[in-house]
Amino acid sequence: MSVNQSIKPITTEEKANLTIGGCDLVDLAKRYGTPLYVIDEATVRGICRDYKEAFKDYSNIKMMYASKALCTSAITRILDEEGFGFDTVSAGEIYTVFKSGVDMSKVLFNGNNKTASEIELALNCGVGRFSVDNFYEAELLNRIAGEKGKKADILLRITPGIECHTHDYIQTGQIDSKFGFDLSQIDEIVSLIQDKYTNLNLRGLHAHIGSQIFEPQCYYDEVEILVREMARIKEKFGINLDEINIGGGLGVKYTDSDNPPSVTILAEAVTKALDKYSVEPHTIYLEPGRSIISTAGVTLYTVGSSKVVPNGRKYVAVDGGMADNPRPSMYQAEYTAQVANKLQAKNLEKVTLAGRYCESGDILINEIELPKLEAGDIICVFNTGAYNYSMASNYNRVEKPAMVLVNNSLSDIIVYRETLDNLIEHDNIPDRLKKQ
Ligand SMILES: *Cc1c(COP(=O)(O)O)cnc(C)c1O
């Protein structure tokens, strides 16, 4: 079993209260307030080891953490210590990684509409690879690199005609996606690079076929297409590409009904395709995001009001919701939860866990059986490490929660809770509106 196959952080224990990383969650809630993001360091390091172990026979595999899943300075430090590089998609992520002391040659800059100023920042701080997404960007990057007297090492982002999300797996020749060059555009961009864009150094191909993937066959097919295209480019243009980047996407277990494959199974699908064609690109990049950080994270909430509606449904509201976790309202994502301070309780009841935001759709969990809840109870929602804080907003002008890192019974703040002053610090009142 690999870490992404667990719903809870690997250090979760049921003592008097629920504990993670040796820290009592009720104590954490008291000490730091709620809502509170909690990240278990041992779980993050555990999944990093799973990846390294699964690919240990392939010394040319390089892991890059997809920062968009959760990008903070301390998280970046942990992944850097684990030997990961970073897949970044904005100036903000590049800056965070740079300021955290990462060797920038291990960083890739990805995205379908990188701005000129982001490209300049990336070139100035020595980002190792650009994943060039489209014709416009190729020209822009070539020009800016030229102005700086630099050459940019690039991969071409391609849309391989495979799309894979959880249970649906689509293979089409002509995929409708805003990302990357489709297969029919590859020759045109390669010849532009060969003849005209002399500041671009083409190293390889890049694809990303989806997220929350449960089906290893998708990776096999993806690698097959990338390898086939590399061989074709070599034959037609005489260009020897030596890198492929197969993206991220490995799924995690949000609820009992999710059955993501282990990292070992993923590795088998990838290496089987590589071995079949006995091509050895010098470097194979993997960019896991969700599977690295989701399982390590939980969110603690305090129970407040509740109501029973005429059809019998009971709503229990907590002090957070769609602004700290937009996934349920955005894509009907499902979660599971436990009451941290009521592990022994016997009489369960079915409730709908609602958020505190002014939207009827702000429901965290629809119908979950929990011990009878009272105001002040501490709810722990599992598997919130990825795409929660990174997608959080200040909707309803609510301060974003703090984040703590737990390990060996120690807890440390890694993101401070926003204050009311933080909420107004970027506001400006024009002179003519100032109160006289
Ligand atoms: C989002 C993304 C990833 C990470 O995907 P996960 O599902 O979080 O593993 C990796 N590569 C690219 C190009 C992405 O857009």
GROMACS .gro file of C-alpha atoms and ligand atoms in nm:
model
  451
    1MET     CA    1   0.000   0.000   0.000
    2SER     CA    2   0.129   0.346  -0.079
    3VAL     CA    3   0.036   0.661   0.110
    4ASN     CA    4  -0.208   0.784  -0.156
    5GLN     CA    5  -0.424   0.477  -0.082
    6SER     CA    6  -0.495   0.595   0.272
    7ILE     CA    7  -0.779   0.835   0.359
    8LYS     CA    8  -0.606   0.961   0.673
    9PRO     CA    9  -0.251   1.080   0.741
   10ILE     CA   10  -0.034   0.777   0.822
   11THR     CA   11   0.030   0.894   1.181
   12THR     CA   12  -0.341   0.927   1.270
   13GLU     CA   13  -0.421   0.764   1.607
   14GLU     CA   14  -0.730   0.736   1.821
   15LYS     CA   15  -0.634   0.824   2.179
   16ALA     CA   16  -0.851   1.027   2.418
   17ASN     CA   17  -0.900   1.246   2.110
   18LEU     CA   18  -0.792   1.204   1.752
   19THR     CA   19  -0.420   1.272   1.707
   20ILE     CA   20  -0.201   1.331   1.402
   21GLY     CA   21   0.178   1.349   1.411
   22GLY     CA   22   0.149   1.288   1.786
   23CYS     CA   23  -0.053   1.609   1.831
   24ASP     CA   24  -0.399   1.609   1.988
   25LEU     CA   25  -0.628   1.776   1.736
   26VAL     CA   26  -0.849   1.929   2.006
   27ASP     CA   27  -0.538   2.090   2.156
   28LEU     CA   28  -0.432   2.220   1.815
   29ALA     CA   29  -0.777   2.373   1.764
   30LYS     CA   30  -0.755   2.544   2.103
   31ARG     CA   31  -0.404   2.669   2.051
   32TYR     CA   32  -0.427   2.794   1.691
   33GLY     CA   33  -0.801   2.845   1.643
   34THR     CA   34  -1.024   2.705   1.369
   35PRO     CA   35  -1.062   2.659   1.080
   36LEU     CA   36  -0.710   2.519   1.080
   37TYR     CA   37  -0.518   2.338   0.809
   38VAL     CA   38  -0.294   2.068   0.958
   39ILE     CA   39  -0.019   1.903   0.751
   40ASP     CA   40   0.149   1.584   0.869
   41GLU     CA   41   0.516   1.591   0.774
   42ALA     CA   42   0.563   1.212   0.804
   43THR     CA   43   0.287   1.154   0.549
   44VAL     CA   44   0.443   1.394   0.298
   45ARG     CA   45   0.782   1.231   0.338
   46GLY     CA   46   0.617   0.887   0.322
   47ILE     CA   47   0.467   0.940  -0.022
   48CYS     CA   48   0.795   1.093  -0.147
   49ARG     CA   49   0.967   0.771  -0.040
   50ASP     CA   50   0.696   0.567  -0.216
   51TYR     CA   51   0.770   0.747  -0.542
   52LYS     CA   52   1.147   0.714  -0.505
   53GLU     CA   53   1.117   0.346  -0.416
   54ALA     CA   54   0.881   0.265  -0.704
   55PHE     CA   55   1.120   0.415  -0.959
   56LYS     CA   56   1.446   0.318  -0.793
   57ASP     CA   57   1.565   0.108  -1.088
   58TYR     CA   58   1.525   0.405  -1.319
   59SER     CA   59   1.798   0.648  -1.221
   60ASN     CA   60   1.692   0.881  -1.501
   61ILE     CA   61   1.353   0.949  -1.340
   62LYS     CA   62   1.318   1.295  -1.190
   63MET     CA   63   1.034   1.396  -0.963
   64MET     CA   64   0.894   1.745  -0.972
   65TYR     CA   65   0.628   1.846  -0.723
   66ALA     CA   66   0.337   2.026  -0.891
   67SER     CA   67   0.333   2.330  -0.665
   68LYS     CA   68  -0.017   2.434  -0.757
   69ALA     CA   69  -0.154   2.161  -0.525
   70LEU     CA   70  -0.013   2.346  -0.222
   71CYS     CA   71   0.261   2.604  -0.245
   72THR     CA   72   0.403   2.753   0.075
   73SER     CA   73   0.764   2.817   0.174
   74ALA     CA   74   0.782   2.538   0.435
   75ILE     CA   75   0.618   2.279   0.207
   76THR     CA   76   0.869   2.377  -0.061
   77ARG     CA   77   1.153   2.320   0.188
   78ILE     CA   78   1.028   1.967   0.265
   79LEU     CA   79   1.000   1.868  -0.103
   80ASP     CA   80   1.342   2.020  -0.173
   81GLU     CA   81   1.490   1.813   0.111
   82GLU     CA   82   1.327   1.505  -0.042
   83GLY     CA   83   1.514   1.575  -0.365
   84PHE     CA   84   1.214   1.686  -0.569
   85GLY     CA   85   1.219   1.960  -0.831
   86PHE     CA   86   0.918   2.184  -0.885
   87ASP     CA   87   0.657   2.233  -1.154
   88THR     CA   88   0.544   2.597  -1.130
   89VAL     CA   89   0.270   2.788  -1.310
   90SER     CA   90   0.303   3.152  -1.204
   91ALA     CA   91   0.539   3.423  -1.088
   92GLY     CA   92   0.406   3.366  -0.737
   93GLU     CA   93   0.501   2.999  -0.735
   94ILE     CA   94   0.840   3.068  -0.896
   95TYR     CA   95   0.908   3.340  -0.638
   96THR     CA   96   0.807   3.117  -0.346
   97VAL     CA   97   1.033   2.837  -0.466
   98PHE     CA   98   1.322   3.076  -0.539
   99LYS     CA   99   1.297   3.245  -0.198
  100SER     CA  100   1.292   2.901  -0.032
  101GLY     CA  101   1.643   2.839  -0.161
  102VAL     CA  102   1.570   2.581  -0.430
  103ASP     CA  103   1.825   2.514  -0.704
  104MET     CA  104   1.626   2.675  -0.986
  105SER     CA  105   1.766   2.442  -1.250
  106LYS     CA  106   1.526   2.184  -1.097
  107VAL     CA  107   1.226   2.404  -1.172
  108LEU     CA  108   0.996   2.388  -1.472
  109PHE     CA  109   0.767   2.672  -1.574
  110ASN     CA  110   0.439   2.551  -1.716
  111GLY     CA  111   0.112   2.720  -1.817
  112ASN     CA  112  -0.100   2.811  -2.117
  113ASN     CA  113  -0.064   3.189  -2.095
  114LYS     CA  114   0.262   3.290  -1.931
  115THR     CA  115   0.298   3.666  -1.932
  116ALA     CA  116   0.607   3.851  -2.054
  117SER     CA  117   0.691   3.962  -1.700
  118GLU     CA  118   0.658   3.607  -1.568
  119ILE     CA  119   0.887   3.482  -1.844
  120GLU     CA  120   1.140   3.752  -1.755
  121LEU     CA  121   1.129   3.655  -1.389
  122ALA     CA  122   1.174   3.288  -1.481
  123LEU     CA  123   1.474   3.365  -1.704
  124ASN     CA  124   1.628   3.597  -1.444
  125CYS     CA  125   1.614   3.341  -1.168
  126GLY     CA  126   1.741   3.059  -1.387
  127VAL     CA  127   1.438   2.831  -1.417
  128GLY     CA  128   1.565   2.507  -1.572
  129ARG     CA  129   1.288   2.427  -1.820
  130PHE     CA  130   1.001   2.603  -1.989
  131SER     CA  131   0.712   2.389  -2.104
  132VAL     CA  132   0.617   2.581  -2.418
  133ASP     CA  133   0.243   2.557  -2.459
  134ASN     CA  134   0.156   2.737  -2.784
  135PHE     CA  135   0.285   2.931  -3.088
  136TYR     CA  136   0.241   3.269  -2.921
  137GLU     CA  137   0.454   3.168  -2.626
  138ALA     CA  138   0.728   3.018  -2.844
  139GLU     CA  139   0.772   3.351  -3.018
  140LEU     CA  140   0.752   3.552  -2.695
  141LEU     CA  141   0.999   3.333  -2.508
  142ASN     CA  142   1.240   3.331  -2.803
  143ARG     CA  143   1.231   3.711  -2.816
  144ILE     CA  144   1.272   3.773  -2.442
  145ALA     CA  145   1.549   3.514  -2.413
  146GLY     CA  146   1.724   3.682  -2.707
  147GLU     CA  147   1.701   4.024  -2.541
  148LYS     CA  148   1.871   3.878  -2.235
  149GLY     CA  149   2.133   3.694  -2.439
  150LYS     CA  150   2.005   3.363  -2.302
  151LYS     CA  151   1.896   3.034  -2.447
  152ALA     CA  152   1.587   2.873  -2.293
  153ASP     CA  153   1.574   2.495  -2.251
  154ILE     CA  154   1.225   2.391  -2.345
  155LEU     CA  155   0.986   2.101  -2.360
  156LEU     CA  156   0.686   2.114  -2.590
  157ARG     CA  157   0.355   2.066  -2.413
  158ILE     CA  158   0.149   1.837  -2.627
  159THR     CA  159  -0.208   1.710  -2.606
  160PRO     CA  160  -0.166   1.340  -2.674
  161GLY     CA  161  -0.533   1.270  -2.740
  162ILE     CA  162  -0.584   1.098  -2.408
  163GLU     CA  163  -0.785   1.235  -2.124
  164CYS     CA  164  -0.818   1.049  -1.802
  165HIS     CA  165  -1.001   1.154  -1.485
  166THR     CA  166  -1.097   0.900  -1.223
  167HIS     CA  167  -1.326   0.658  -1.403
  168ASP     CA  168  -1.365   0.817  -1.742
  169TYR     CA  169  -1.090   0.765  -1.990
  170ILE     CA  170  -1.128   0.932  -2.327
  171GLN     CA  171  -0.907   0.869  -2.626
  172THR     CA  172  -0.972   1.095  -2.920
  173GLY     CA  173  -0.760   1.208  -3.210
  174GLN     CA  174  -0.871   1.567  -3.178
  175ILE     CA  175  -0.893   1.657  -2.818
  176ASP     CA  176  -1.060   1.979  -2.716
  177SER     CA  177  -0.825   2.134  -2.460
  178LYS     CA  178  -0.684   2.478  -2.391
  179PHE     CA  179  -0.344   2.324  -2.312
  180GLY     CA  180  -0.064   2.241  -2.549
  181PHE     CA  181  -0.003   2.161  -2.914
  182ASP     CA  182  -0.219   1.890  -3.061
  183LEU     CA  183  -0.044   1.616  -3.252
  184SER     CA  184  -0.116   1.780  -3.588
  185GLN     CA  185   0.069   2.099  -3.483
  186ILE     CA  186   0.393   1.939  -3.370
  187ASP     CA  187   0.573   1.949  -3.705
  188GLU     CA  188   0.500   2.316  -3.754
  189ILE     CA  189   0.633   2.420  -3.414
  190VAL     CA  190   0.938   2.196  -3.440
  191SER     CA  191   1.034   2.343  -3.776
  192LEU     CA  192   0.983   2.698  -3.643
  193ILE     CA  193   1.218   2.618  -3.356
  194GLN     CA  194   1.470   2.458  -3.590
  195ASP     CA  195   1.469   2.740  -3.847
  196LYS     CA  196   1.373   3.054  -3.665
  197TYR     CA  197   1.362   3.041  -3.285
  198THR     CA  198   1.734   3.014  -3.228
  199ASN     CA  199   1.708   3.107  -2.858
  200LEU     CA  200   1.501   2.800  -2.782
  201ASN     CA  201   1.676   2.474  -2.713
  202LEU     CA  202   1.428   2.189  -2.766
  203ARG     CA  203   1.493   1.911  -2.514
  204GLY     CA  204   1.179   1.700  -2.514
  205LEU     CA  205   0.803   1.658  -2.486
  206HIS     CA  206   0.562   1.717  -2.201
  207ALA     CA  207   0.204   1.601  -2.143
  208HIS     CA  208  -0.039   1.586  -1.852
  209ILE     CA  209  -0.344   1.368  -1.902
  210GLY     CA  210  -0.567   1.455  -1.612
  211SER     CA  211  -0.609   1.448  -1.240
  212GLN     CA  212  -0.740   1.207  -0.977
  213ILE     CA  213  -0.646   0.923  -1.218
  214PHE     CA  214  -0.735   0.568  -1.111
  215GLU     CA  215  -0.649   0.387  -1.434
  216PRO     CA  216  -0.278   0.299  -1.487
  217GLN     CA  217  -0.340   0.212  -1.852
  218CYS     CA  218  -0.371   0.587  -1.922
  219TYR     CA  219  -0.002   0.629  -1.835
  220TYR     CA  220   0.102   0.339  -2.051
  221ASP     CA  221  -0.080   0.488  -2.350
  222GLU     CA  222   0.055   0.835  -2.278
  223VAL     CA  223   0.418   0.720  -2.267
  224GLU     CA  224   0.363   0.522  -2.585
  225ILE     CA  225   0.242   0.833  -2.770
  226LEU     CA  226   0.524   1.054  -2.637
  227VAL     CA  227   0.786   0.798  -2.733
  228ARG     CA  228   0.635   0.753  -3.077
  229GLU     CA  229   0.636   1.130  -3.137
  230MET     CA  230   0.998   1.158  -3.026
  231ALA     CA  231   1.099   0.889  -3.274
  232ARG     CA  232   0.906   1.064  -3.548
  233ILE     CA  233   1.069   1.400  -3.472
  234LYS     CA  234   1.409   1.237  -3.481
  235GLU     CA  235   1.342   1.081  -3.817
  236LYS     CA  236   1.183   1.384  -3.979
  237PHE     CA  237   1.395   1.666  -3.832
  238GLY     CA  238   1.707   1.489  -3.716
  239ILE     CA  239   1.652   1.630  -3.367
  240ASN     CA  240   1.742   1.398  -3.082
  241LEU     CA  241   1.509   1.467  -2.792
  242ASP     CA  242   1.625   1.326  -2.462
  243GLU     CA  243   1.354   1.419  -2.212
  244ILE     CA  244   0.991   1.327  -2.157
  245ASN     CA  245   0.767   1.471  -1.892
  246ILE     CA  246   0.457   1.264  -1.824
  247GLY     CA  247   0.284   1.508  -1.587
  248GLY     CA  248   0.105   1.421  -1.266
  249GLY     CA  249  -0.244   1.303  -1.189
  250LEU     CA  250  -0.221   0.997  -0.964
  251GLY     CA  251  -0.541   0.976  -0.760
  252VAL     CA  252  -0.594   0.976  -0.384
  253LYS     CA  253  -0.854   0.820  -0.155
  254TYR     CA  254  -1.103   1.084  -0.041
  255THR     CA  255  -1.368   0.831   0.064
  256ASP     CA  256  -1.404   0.455   0.093
  257SER     CA  257  -1.538   0.433  -0.260
  258ASP     CA  258  -1.212   0.568  -0.412
  259ASN     CA  259  -0.956   0.306  -0.507
  260PRO     CA  260  -0.648   0.476  -0.650
  261PRO     CA  261  -0.363   0.253  -0.769
  262SER     CA  262  -0.041   0.243  -0.571
  263VAL     CA  263   0.265   0.433  -0.690
  264THR     CA  264   0.421   0.095  -0.773
  265ILE     CA  265   0.139   0.017  -1.017
  266LEU     CA  266   0.181   0.359  -1.176
  267ALA     CA  267   0.556   0.298  -1.208
  268GLU     CA  268   0.495  -0.039  -1.372
  269ALA     CA  269   0.270   0.114  -1.638
  270VAL     CA  270   0.526   0.384  -1.716
  271THR     CA  271   0.831   0.160  -1.725
  272LYS     CA  272   0.653  -0.114  -1.920
  273ALA     CA  273   0.587   0.133  -2.203
  274LEU     CA  274   0.946   0.260  -2.191
  275ASP     CA  275   1.087  -0.092  -2.195
  276LYS     CA  276   0.858  -0.203  -2.478
  277TYR     CA  277   1.001   0.058  -2.711
  278SER     CA  278   1.348   0.027  -2.563
  279VAL     CA  279   1.392   0.398  -2.599
  280GLU     CA  280   1.590   0.557  -2.330
  281PRO     CA  281   1.522   0.923  -2.309
  282HIS     CA  282   1.789   1.048  -2.071
  283THR     CA  283   1.539   1.199  -1.837
  284ILE     CA  284   1.181   1.115  -1.748
  285TYR     CA  285   1.000   1.373  -1.540
  286LEU     CA  286   0.702   1.301  -1.319
  287GLU     CA  287   0.497   1.587  -1.176
  288PRO     CA  288   0.272   1.460  -0.897
  289GLY     CA  289   0.082   1.725  -0.703
  290ARG     CA  290  -0.233   1.594  -0.537
  291SER     CA  291  -0.088   1.253  -0.448
  292ILE     CA  292   0.207   1.417  -0.270
  293ILE     CA  293   0.016   1.648  -0.041
  294SER     CA  294  -0.354   1.562  -0.025
  295THR     CA  295  -0.342   1.274   0.225
  296ALA     CA  296  -0.106   1.464   0.456
  297GLY     CA  297  -0.359   1.744   0.512
  298VAL     CA  298  -0.670   1.770   0.727
  299THR     CA  299  -0.886   2.068   0.814
  300LEU     CA  300  -1.021   2.126   1.165
  301TYR     CA  301  -1.348   2.311   1.214
  302THR     CA  302  -1.558   2.403   1.517
  303VAL     CA  303  -1.928   2.314   1.514
  304GLY     CA  304  -2.172   2.604   1.558
  305SER     CA  305  -2.538   2.626   1.465
  306SER     CA  306  -2.765   2.350   1.342
  307LYS     CA  307  -3.117   2.315   1.207
  308VAL     CA  308  -3.358   2.044   1.102
  309VAL     CA  309  -3.565   2.115   0.792
  310PRO     CA  310  -3.925   1.984   0.746
  311ASN     CA  311  -3.814   1.685   0.535
  312GLY     CA  312  -3.601   1.574   0.829
  313ARG     CA  313  -3.257   1.665   0.697
  314LYS     CA  314  -3.030   1.801   0.969
  315TYR     CA  315  -2.781   2.071   0.880
  316VAL     CA  316  -2.487   2.129   1.110
  317ALA     CA  317  -2.276   2.433   1.032
  318VAL     CA  318  -1.903   2.470   1.092
  319ASP     CA  319  -1.688   2.783   1.100
  320GLY     CA  320  -1.537   2.732   0.752
  321GLY     CA  321  -1.651   2.599   0.417
  322MET     CA  322  -1.628   2.692   0.052
  323ALA     CA  323  -1.369   2.968   0.096
  324ASP     CA  324  -1.115   2.734   0.260
  325ASN     CA  325  -1.225   2.428   0.058
  326PRO     CA  326  -1.396   2.515  -0.272
  327ARG     CA  327  -1.381   2.160  -0.410
  328PRO     CA  328  -1.725   2.034  -0.295
  329SER     CA  329  -1.904   2.334  -0.443
  330MET     CA  330  -1.683   2.345  -0.755
  331TYR     CA  331  -1.683   1.980  -0.851
  332GLN     CA  332  -1.909   1.795  -0.610
  333ALA     CA  333  -1.596   1.655  -0.447
  334GLU     CA  334  -1.663   1.416  -0.159
  335TYR     CA  335  -1.485   1.404   0.173
  336THR     CA  336  -1.498   1.210   0.493
  337ALA     CA  337  -1.470   1.338   0.848
  338GLN     CA  338  -1.448   1.241   1.212
  339VAL     CA  339  -1.533   1.424   1.532
  340ALA     CA  340  -1.195   1.466   1.700
  341ASN     CA  341  -1.334   1.488   2.053
  342LYS     CA  342  -1.600   1.213   2.034
  343LEU     CA  343  -1.419   0.894   1.944
  344GLN     CA  344  -1.613   0.680   2.191
  345ALA     CA  345  -1.961   0.812   2.112
  346LYS     CA  346  -2.211   0.542   2.016
  347ASN     CA  347  -2.529   0.711   1.899
  348LEU     CA  348  -2.466   0.829   1.549
  349GLU     CA  349  -2.686   1.052   1.340
  350LYS     CA  350  -2.693   1.142   0.976
  351VAL     CA  351  -2.618   1.509   0.913
  352THR     CA  352  -2.525   1.742   0.631
  353LEU     CA  353  -2.212   1.940   0.719
  354ALA     CA  354  -2.266   2.292   0.598
  355GLY     CA  355  -2.021   2.578   0.568
  356ARG     CA  356  -2.063   2.933   0.701
  357TYR     CA  357  -2.060   3.113   0.365
  358CYS     CA  358  -2.354   3.287   0.202
  359GLU     CA  359  -2.425   3.034  -0.073
  360SER     CA  360  -2.673   2.747  -0.049
  361GLY     CA  361  -2.416   2.534  -0.232
  362ASP     CA  362  -2.168   2.577   0.054
  363ILE     CA  363  -2.198   2.220   0.181
  364LEU     CA  364  -1.879   2.042   0.289
  365ILE     CA  365  -2.022   1.692   0.321
  366ASN     CA  366  -2.366   1.575   0.217
  367GLU     CA  367  -2.511   1.316   0.454
  368ILE     CA  368  -2.247   1.178   0.683
  369GLU     CA  369  -2.299   0.962   0.990
  370LEU     CA  370  -2.134   1.126   1.290
  371PRO     CA  371  -2.175   1.117   1.666
  372LYS     CA  372  -2.448   1.356   1.783
  373LEU     CA  373  -2.292   1.698   1.733
  374GLU     CA  374  -2.297   1.992   1.971
  375ALA     CA  375  -2.161   2.344   1.938
  376GLY     CA  376  -1.791   2.342   2.018
  377ASP     CA  377  -1.718   1.995   1.880
  378ILE     CA  378  -1.406   1.974   1.662
  379ILE     CA  379  -1.457   1.819   1.320
  380CYS     CA  380  -1.161   1.683   1.128
  381VAL     CA  381  -1.212   1.664   0.750
  382PHE     CA  382  -0.955   1.434   0.588
  383ASN     CA  383  -0.753   1.461   0.269
  384THR     CA  384  -0.760   1.838   0.236
  385GLY     CA  385  -0.388   1.895   0.172
  386ALA     CA  386  -0.422   1.950  -0.203
  387TYR     CA  387  -0.625   2.217  -0.382
  388ASN     CA  388  -0.778   2.354  -0.062
  389TYR     CA  389  -0.551   2.631   0.064
  390SER     CA  390  -0.418   2.679  -0.289
  391MET     CA  391  -0.772   2.752  -0.411
  392ALA     CA  392  -0.888   2.938  -0.100
  393SER     CA  393  -1.049   3.280  -0.126
  394ASN     CA  394  -1.159   3.561   0.101
  395TYR     CA  395  -1.523   3.522   0.005
  396ASN     CA  396  -1.751   3.700   0.253
  397ARG     CA  397  -1.440   3.892   0.362
  398VAL     CA  398  -1.334   3.609   0.592
  399GLU     CA  399  -0.968   3.571   0.695
  400LYS     CA  400  -0.789   3.268   0.546
  401PRO     CA  401  -0.706   3.004   0.809
  402ALA     CA  402  -0.365   2.929   0.955
  403MET     CA  403  -0.170   2.617   0.857
  404VAL     CA  404   0.038   2.412   1.101
  405LEU     CA  405   0.291   2.140   1.033
  406VAL     CA  406   0.289   1.849   1.280
  407ASN     CA  407   0.566   1.598   1.339
  408ASN     CA  408   0.683   1.393   1.639
  409SER     CA  409   0.435   1.565   1.874
  410LEU     CA  410   0.552   1.911   1.769
  411SER     CA  411   0.341   2.166   1.586
  412ASP     CA  412   0.466   2.474   1.403
  413ILE     CA  413   0.280   2.746   1.217
  414ILE     CA  414   0.373   2.742   0.848
  415VAL     CA  415   0.110   2.993   0.734
  416TYR     CA  416  -0.020   3.257   0.973
  417ARG     CA  417  -0.391   3.314   1.005
  418GLU     CA  418  -0.496   3.627   0.821
  419THR     CA  419  -0.604   3.919   1.036
  420LEU     CA  420  -0.881   4.172   0.983
  421ASP     CA  421  -0.609   4.426   0.903
  422ASN     CA  422  -0.471   4.192   0.634
  423LEU     CA  423  -0.815   4.206   0.475
  424ILE     CA  424  -0.806   4.583   0.432
  425GLU     CA  425  -0.434   4.636   0.380
  426HIS     CA  426  -0.459   4.655   0.002
  427ASP     CA  427  -0.761   4.882   0.004
  428ASN     CA  428  -0.731   5.247  -0.084
  429ILE     CA  429  -0.980   5.525  -0.025
  430PRO     CA  430  -0.944   5.805  -0.285
  431ASP     CA  431  -0.897   6.146  -0.120
  432ARG     CA  432  -1.236   6.271  -0.232
  433LEU     CA  433  -1.405   5.985  -0.046
  434LYS     CA  434  -1.209   6.022   0.275
  435LYS     CA  435  -1.415   6.107   0.580
  436GLN     CA  436  -1.347   6.474   0.659
  437LIG     C1  437  -0.201   2.001  -1.237
  437LIG     C2  438  -0.081   1.949  -1.304
  437LIG     C3  439  -0.002   1.852  -1.242
  437LIG     C4  440  -0.038   1.791  -1.109
  437LIG     O1  441  -0.155   1.718  -1.117
  437LIG     P1  442  -0.205   1.634  -0.988
  437LIG     O2  443  -0.333   1.577  -1.033
  437LIG     O3  444  -0.219   1.729  -0.876
  437LIG     O4  445  -0.100   1.530  -0.961
  437LIG     C5  446   0.113   1.811  -1.306
  437LIG     N1  447   0.148   1.861  -1.427
  437LIG     C6  448   0.073   1.954  -1.491
  437LIG     C7  449   0.117   2.005  -1.622
  437LIG     C8  450  -0.044   2.001  -1.432
  437LIG     O5  451  -0.118   2.092  -1.495
   0.00000   0.00000   0.00000
